[in-house]
Amino acid sequence: MAPKPAAANGAFVTEDSIDYRVLYEEERARCQEATRSRAGLETANARLEAALAASQKELRQAQTRLDKARAEIDEEMEIAKSVQAGLLPGELPEFVNLKTADTYIPTGKVGGDLYDITITPTQKVAILIFDVSGHGIPAALIAAMAKMLFAHYIEKLESPSVVFSEVNKRLCSFINTDHYLTAFLGILDPIRNRMVYARAGHVRPLVYRAATGEVDTLGAKGFFIGHSALIDIAEYTEESVTLSPGDKVLFYTDGLTEGSNASHDFYGVDRLRGAVERNGALEPQDFLDAVLEDQTKFRNGHPLRDDFSMLCIETSSAEWVLRESGFTADDQPRMLMASTYVDIDHVCSVVLRGLDDNGYSDADIKRAKICVFEMLMNAIEHGNRNDPAKRAVVLYTISPDELKVSVVDEGEGFDYEHLPNPLAPENLLKDHGRGVFIIREYMDEVQFNSKGNRMLVVKRHHGGADHGI
Amino acid sequence: MEFKLSLTGSFGKIEMIGQFWEHGDFAAFEKAIEDCLGQGLTIAVVDLSRLTFVSSQGLGRLVRAYSKMREAGGELALLSPLGSVRETIEIAGFADFMNIYNSEAELAEALG
């Protein structure tokens, strides 16, 4: 048998003989290798464990940071929701011949819905509703910004389409995201019950006609507001609608009609229209509750994807106000209301500002203040007997030539024909009875209605220097 | 509004600052008159130089105070009504029965 080479030491063994030295060396080498490997393994293990521990620590720290960040975001979202809620009107203003109601349905997220009813400087009623695209803090921030801009321009301009154009220009320069908003703005003349309006891509408000039970929609053409891609083509048309006593207008955001059921069918405009037809005769808040109930029933527990808002106005006739006031609709008087002493201050300041704007002298303004004040005081204290539920309705017109003010109260009237003369010796030391006398001294005309619950005064303005005071 | 009451010298001086028409102010004014009488001062001078508005009810309270001082054997005078306040007081005929002084000097001379 030919010998064959054996292991690394080069020793030769036959098949029948065993070289133990070689075996030993081989075994020793394997052991050394194993020992090295084990040590390496242990080292590697130790390294891995250390790395794992470090990673776990890092992960825990990251988790802590994440929890903190999430808590901060949650807190900020809560603040954002609170800010947004604060932008909604707490209490809608009260009007002589206008009832209002509102409902906001949140979804837990911060949304971009906002609405408001305000009184313009010319005593018209501005009804605004808008909806910012998307959710979260960006939408809430844009909503807050938009609300400020709308308030600013509604105060300055009374054309809804011009207001939209101005707000659009401003918002486009502020918003550098894909957010935009849809909006509807109506400016209602409460005497004539005529509303001029513009629509910026917003869902069309529905009008319930009390006389027929029919439902109309208010449409006008206009692009979204605030989307910079549309700034050059954004145009807003203006339309108007005349409302009759008992008519309602429902303003809403699309979250209402886009509420869906488990089959993903939208509630939709047609169902909404049906709910408006069925419930239009209800009082405004009951009406909104009924619409909400109808939508909720349709969704049958399916959650809302979007928050939504509803705003309702119901007009009534201003005829009695005009009839009693001594004005006609053609006079286009402005209307104010007072029920308490606080209101007196407001009415006086509005009227006096009007006089100032029309160039009346400081002395004439002060004289007018005494008269308007006394008229309101009479109406609230003597007419309405300090009942805050009763109103004194103030209608007035101011031109550079003439101030005309009418105050109608809800009292029984008084005998204006037999007012004692406070300058008579027997009345000089009385502590009452001078109000109407002073008004008569200051004004050019003082008239009462037959019931005696309305006083109308006229002061003609000749301009020029102050006379004496 | 604000009242400043000084009870030094031979008379009590009540300075009215602001607008005189609220019921709370009427009560404060009546209290000031009571304080004058309580100090044995029979002359009350109401300084109107910083009064910017008075309602007809405010005028009534001045008349009531005047009557009260008179009943106590004293006097109530007005000092330096200006502008629309003066005009209103004149329209109400106060000059026919109440002393109205145009300045501190005039008052000092009248009261000796």
PDB file of N, CA and C in Angstrom, chain A residues 84 88 102-115 129-131 135 202-203 250-260 267 272 288-297 299 302-311:
ATOM      1  N   GLN A  84     -60.508  77.974  18.472  1.00  0.00           N
ATOM      2  CA  GLN A  84     -61.519  77.908  17.420  1.00  0.00           C
ATOM      3  C   GLN A  84     -62.922  78.100  18.003  1.00  0.00           C
ATOM      4  N   LEU A  88     -66.128  81.227  17.493  1.00  0.00           N
ATOM      5  CA  LEU A  88     -67.557  81.125  17.177  1.00  0.00           C
ATOM      6  C   LEU A  88     -68.308  82.096  18.081  1.00  0.00           C
ATOM      7  N   ASP A 102     -78.048  78.935  16.028  1.00  0.00           N
ATOM      8  CA  ASP A 102     -76.846  78.337  15.457  1.00  0.00           C
ATOM      9  C   ASP A 102     -76.537  77.004  16.126  1.00  0.00           C
ATOM     10  N   THR A 103     -75.825  76.162  15.408  1.00  0.00           N
ATOM     11  CA  THR A 103     -75.401  74.859  15.932  1.00  0.00           C
ATOM     12  C   THR A 103     -74.042  74.538  15.328  1.00  0.00           C
ATOM     13  N   TYR A 104     -73.133  74.103  16.184  1.00  0.00           N
ATOM     14  CA  TYR A 104     -71.826  73.653  15.681  1.00  0.00           C
ATOM     15  C   TYR A 104     -71.607  72.233  16.182  1.00  0.00           C
ATOM     16  N   ILE A 105     -71.334  71.310  15.266  1.00  0.00           N
ATOM     17  CA  ILE A 105     -71.125  69.910  15.635  1.00  0.00           C
ATOM     18  C   ILE A 105     -69.646  69.566  15.388  1.00  0.00           C
ATOM     19  N   PRO A 106     -68.870  69.436  16.468  1.00  0.00           N
ATOM     20  CA  PRO A 106     -67.447  69.107  16.287  1.00  0.00           C
ATOM     21  C   PRO A 106     -67.252  67.601  16.095  1.00  0.00           C
ATOM     22  N   THR A 107     -66.085  67.231  15.585  1.00  0.00           N
ATOM     23  CA  THR A 107     -65.787  65.803  15.450  1.00  0.00           C
ATOM     24  C   THR A 107     -64.637  65.401  16.361  1.00  0.00           C
ATOM     25  N   GLY A 108     -64.172  66.288  17.185  1.00  0.00           N
ATOM     26  CA  GLY A 108     -63.039  65.988  18.054  1.00  0.00           C
ATOM     27  C   GLY A 108     -61.745  66.502  17.476  1.00  0.00           C
ATOM     28  N   LYS A 109     -61.737  66.722  16.169  1.00  0.00           N
ATOM     29  CA  LYS A 109     -60.546  67.282  15.547  1.00  0.00           C
ATOM     30  C   LYS A 109     -60.721  68.801  15.487  1.00  0.00           C
ATOM     31  N   VAL A 110     -59.621  69.485  15.271  1.00  0.00           N
ATOM     32  CA  VAL A 110     -59.724  70.926  15.073  1.00  0.00           C
ATOM     33  C   VAL A 110     -60.143  71.153  13.633  1.00  0.00           C
ATOM     34  N   GLY A 111     -61.242  71.841  13.463  1.00  0.00           N
ATOM     35  CA  GLY A 111     -61.749  72.062  12.117  1.00  0.00           C
ATOM     36  C   GLY A 111     -61.574  73.493  11.687  1.00  0.00           C
ATOM     37  N   GLY A 112     -62.105  73.802  10.524  1.00  0.00           N
ATOM     38  CA  GLY A 112     -61.944  75.160  10.008  1.00  0.00           C
ATOM     39  C   GLY A 112     -63.266  75.857   9.778  1.00  0.00           C
ATOM     40  N   ASP A 113     -64.334  75.400  10.449  1.00  0.00           N
ATOM     41  CA  ASP A 113     -65.648  76.029  10.303  1.00  0.00           C
ATOM     42  C   ASP A 113     -65.736  77.277  11.160  1.00  0.00           C
ATOM     43  N   LEU A 114     -66.268  78.330  10.606  1.00  0.00           N
ATOM     44  CA  LEU A 114     -66.565  79.504  11.423  1.00  0.00           C
ATOM     45  C   LEU A 114     -67.788  80.210  10.863  1.00  0.00           C
ATOM     46  N   TYR A 115     -68.526  80.863  11.751  1.00  0.00           N
ATOM     47  CA  TYR A 115     -69.671  81.663  11.310  1.00  0.00           C
ATOM     48  C   TYR A 115     -69.846  82.810  12.286  1.00  0.00           C
ATOM     49  N   ILE A 129     -70.526  82.770   6.922  1.00  0.00           N
ATOM     50  CA  ILE A 129     -70.181  81.389   7.270  1.00  0.00           C
ATOM     51  C   ILE A 129     -69.063  80.966   6.332  1.00  0.00           C
ATOM     52  N   PHE A 130     -68.055  80.293   6.869  1.00  0.00           N
ATOM     53  CA  PHE A 130     -67.001  79.794   5.992  1.00  0.00           C
ATOM     54  C   PHE A 130     -66.384  78.510   6.531  1.00  0.00           C
ATOM     55  N   ASP A 131     -65.668  77.850   5.658  1.00  0.00           N
ATOM     56  CA  ASP A 131     -65.129  76.526   5.975  1.00  0.00           C
ATOM     57  C   ASP A 131     -63.742  76.430   5.339  1.00  0.00           C
ATOM     58  N   HIS A 135     -58.009  69.979   8.138  1.00  0.00           N
ATOM     59  CA  HIS A 135     -58.230  70.032   9.577  1.00  0.00           C
ATOM     60  C   HIS A 135     -56.939  70.404  10.265  1.00  0.00           C
ATOM     61  N   HIS A 202     -68.935  78.112  -1.740  1.00  0.00           N
ATOM     62  CA  HIS A 202     -69.549  77.502  -0.555  1.00  0.00           C
ATOM     63  C   HIS A 202     -70.849  76.792  -0.936  1.00  0.00           C
ATOM     64  N   VAL A 203     -71.254  75.830  -0.091  1.00  0.00           N
ATOM     65  CA  VAL A 203     -72.543  75.177  -0.328  1.00  0.00           C
ATOM     66  C   VAL A 203     -73.648  76.234  -0.299  1.00  0.00           C
ATOM     67  N   LEU A 250     -81.214  78.894   5.852  1.00  0.00           N
ATOM     68  CA  LEU A 250     -80.307  77.956   6.513  1.00  0.00           C
ATOM     69  C   LEU A 250     -78.937  78.057   5.842  1.00  0.00           C
ATOM     70  N   PHE A 251     -77.954  78.520   6.588  1.00  0.00           N
ATOM     71  CA  PHE A 251     -76.560  78.554   6.137  1.00  0.00           C
ATOM     72  C   PHE A 251     -75.876  77.362   6.799  1.00  0.00           C
ATOM     73  N   TYR A 252     -75.043  76.659   6.068  1.00  0.00           N
ATOM     74  CA  TYR A 252     -74.394  75.488   6.664  1.00  0.00           C
ATOM     75  C   TYR A 252     -73.057  75.214   5.996  1.00  0.00           C
ATOM     76  N   THR A 253     -72.311  74.295   6.554  1.00  0.00           N
ATOM     77  CA  THR A 253     -71.052  73.869   5.922  1.00  0.00           C
ATOM     78  C   THR A 253     -71.226  72.434   5.429  1.00  0.00           C
ATOM     79  N   ASP A 254     -70.353  72.025   4.520  1.00  0.00           N
ATOM     80  CA  ASP A 254     -70.596  70.774   3.796  1.00  0.00           C
ATOM     81  C   ASP A 254     -70.487  69.514   4.658  1.00  0.00           C
ATOM     82  N   GLY A 255     -69.957  69.644   5.861  1.00  0.00           N
ATOM     83  CA  GLY A 255     -69.923  68.478   6.762  1.00  0.00           C
ATOM     84  C   GLY A 255     -71.317  67.950   7.028  1.00  0.00           C
ATOM     85  N   LEU A 256     -72.322  68.832   6.911  1.00  0.00           N
ATOM     86  CA  LEU A 256     -73.713  68.414   7.147  1.00  0.00           C
ATOM     87  C   LEU A 256     -74.171  67.466   6.049  1.00  0.00           C
ATOM     88  N   THR A 257     -74.013  67.876   4.805  1.00  0.00           N
ATOM     89  CA  THR A 257     -74.513  67.052   3.698  1.00  0.00           C
ATOM     90  C   THR A 257     -73.567  65.892   3.376  1.00  0.00           C
ATOM     91  N   GLU A 258     -72.325  66.009   3.813  1.00  0.00           N
ATOM     92  CA  GLU A 258     -71.373  64.924   3.550  1.00  0.00           C
ATOM     93  C   GLU A 258     -71.323  63.895   4.664  1.00  0.00           C
ATOM     94  N   GLY A 259     -72.179  64.062   5.653  1.00  0.00           N
ATOM     95  CA  GLY A 259     -72.320  63.008   6.661  1.00  0.00           C
ATOM     96  C   GLY A 259     -72.861  61.765   5.953  1.00  0.00           C
ATOM     97  N   SER A 260     -72.292  60.610   6.258  1.00  0.00           N
ATOM     98  CA  SER A 260     -72.697  59.411   5.511  1.00  0.00           C
ATOM     99  C   SER A 260     -73.124  58.285   6.450  1.00  0.00           C
ATOM    100  N   TYR A 267     -75.577  62.080   3.183  1.00  0.00           N
ATOM    101  CA  TYR A 267     -76.889  62.624   3.560  1.00  0.00           C
ATOM    102  C   TYR A 267     -77.401  63.468   2.391  1.00  0.00           C
ATOM    103  N   LEU A 272     -81.457  66.994   2.834  1.00  0.00           N
ATOM    104  CA  LEU A 272     -81.472  68.224   3.635  1.00  0.00           C
ATOM    105  C   LEU A 272     -82.659  69.099   3.239  1.00  0.00           C
ATOM    106  N   LEU A 288     -83.271  73.891  13.577  1.00  0.00           N
ATOM    107  CA  LEU A 288     -81.905  73.346  13.449  1.00  0.00           C
ATOM    108  C   LEU A 288     -81.794  71.994  14.150  1.00  0.00           C
ATOM    109  N   ASP A 289     -82.441  71.886  15.307  1.00  0.00           N
ATOM    110  CA  ASP A 289     -82.412  70.603  16.040  1.00  0.00           C
ATOM    111  C   ASP A 289     -83.052  69.498  15.202  1.00  0.00           C
ATOM    112  N   ALA A 290     -84.136  69.855  14.515  1.00  0.00           N
ATOM    113  CA  ALA A 290     -84.847  68.859  13.697  1.00  0.00           C
ATOM    114  C   ALA A 290     -84.001  68.420  12.505  1.00  0.00           C
ATOM    115  N   VAL A 291     -83.310  69.382  11.891  1.00  0.00           N
ATOM    116  CA  VAL A 291     -82.427  69.044  10.761  1.00  0.00           C
ATOM    117  C   VAL A 291     -81.292  68.141  11.236  1.00  0.00           C
ATOM    118  N   LEU A 292     -80.742  68.495  12.379  1.00  0.00           N
ATOM    119  CA  LEU A 292     -79.643  67.694  12.942  1.00  0.00           C
ATOM    120  C   LEU A 292     -80.126  66.270  13.236  1.00  0.00           C
ATOM    121  N   GLU A 293     -81.311  66.180  13.792  1.00  0.00           N
ATOM    122  CA  GLU A 293     -81.879  64.867  14.134  1.00  0.00           C
ATOM    123  C   GLU A 293     -82.066  64.031  12.864  1.00  0.00           C
ATOM    124  N   ASP A 294     -82.517  64.701  11.807  1.00  0.00           N
ATOM    125  CA  ASP A 294     -82.742  63.997  10.546  1.00  0.00           C
ATOM    126  C   ASP A 294     -81.426  63.437   9.990  1.00  0.00           C
ATOM    127  N   GLN A 295     -80.382  64.260  10.064  1.00  0.00           N
ATOM    128  CA  GLN A 295     -79.085  63.810   9.555  1.00  0.00           C
ATOM    129  C   GLN A 295     -78.518  62.697  10.426  1.00  0.00           C
ATOM    130  N   THR A 296     -78.682  62.842  11.733  1.00  0.00           N
ATOM    131  CA  THR A 296     -78.167  61.832  12.677  1.00  0.00           C
ATOM    132  C   THR A 296     -78.871  60.496  12.453  1.00  0.00           C
ATOM    133  N   LYS A 297     -80.175  60.587  12.227  1.00  0.00           N
ATOM    134  CA  LYS A 297     -80.969  59.368  11.987  1.00  0.00           C
ATOM    135  C   LYS A 297     -80.483  58.687  10.700  1.00  0.00           C
ATOM    136  N   ARG A 299     -77.481  58.850   9.358  1.00  0.00           N
ATOM    137  CA  ARG A 299     -76.148  58.251   9.536  1.00  0.00           C
ATOM    138  C   ARG A 299     -76.229  56.960  10.351  1.00  0.00           C
ATOM    139  N   HIS A 302     -73.151  55.981  12.129  1.00  0.00           N
ATOM    140  CA  HIS A 302     -71.893  56.072  11.378  1.00  0.00           C
ATOM    141  C   HIS A 302     -71.201  57.384  11.748  1.00  0.00           C
ATOM    142  N   PRO A 303     -69.918  57.298  12.085  1.00  0.00           N
ATOM    143  CA  PRO A 303     -69.267  58.522  12.588  1.00  0.00           C
ATOM    144  C   PRO A 303     -69.110  59.610  11.521  1.00  0.00           C
ATOM    145  N   LEU A 304     -69.060  60.839  12.026  1.00  0.00           N
ATOM    146  CA  LEU A 304     -68.859  61.986  11.126  1.00  0.00           C
ATOM    147  C   LEU A 304     -67.395  62.061  10.720  1.00  0.00           C
ATOM    148  N   ARG A 305     -67.159  62.422   9.470  1.00  0.00           N
ATOM    149  CA  ARG A 305     -65.774  62.609   9.028  1.00  0.00           C
ATOM    150  C   ARG A 305     -65.352  64.055   9.212  1.00  0.00           C
ATOM    151  N   ASP A 306     -66.333  64.931   9.229  1.00  0.00           N
ATOM    152  CA  ASP A 306     -66.024  66.359   9.219  1.00  0.00           C
ATOM    153  C   ASP A 306     -66.965  67.083  10.189  1.00  0.00           C
ATOM    154  N   ASP A 307     -66.438  68.085  10.852  1.00  0.00           N
ATOM    155  CA  ASP A 307     -67.327  68.890  11.694  1.00  0.00           C
ATOM    156  C   ASP A 307     -68.256  69.705  10.785  1.00  0.00           C
ATOM    157  N   PHE A 308     -69.338  70.217  11.352  1.00  0.00           N
ATOM    158  CA  PHE A 308     -70.190  71.085  10.536  1.00  0.00           C
ATOM    159  C   PHE A 308     -70.928  72.116  11.382  1.00  0.00           C
ATOM    160  N   SER A 309     -71.380  73.151  10.700  1.00  0.00           N
ATOM    161  CA  SER A 309     -72.068  74.257  11.357  1.00  0.00           C
ATOM    162  C   SER A 309     -73.379  74.534  10.644  1.00  0.00           C
ATOM    163  N   MET A 310     -74.338  75.002  11.406  1.00  0.00           N
ATOM    164  CA  MET A 310     -75.611  75.462  10.817  1.00  0.00           C
ATOM    165  C   MET A 310     -75.974  76.789  11.477  1.00  0.00           C
ATOM    166  N   LEU A 311     -76.471  77.669  10.659  1.00  0.00           N
ATOM    167  CA  LEU A 311     -76.860  78.990  11.134  1.00  0.00           C
ATOM    168  C   LEU A 311     -78.204  79.292  10.486  1.00  0.00           C
TER     169      LEU A 311
END
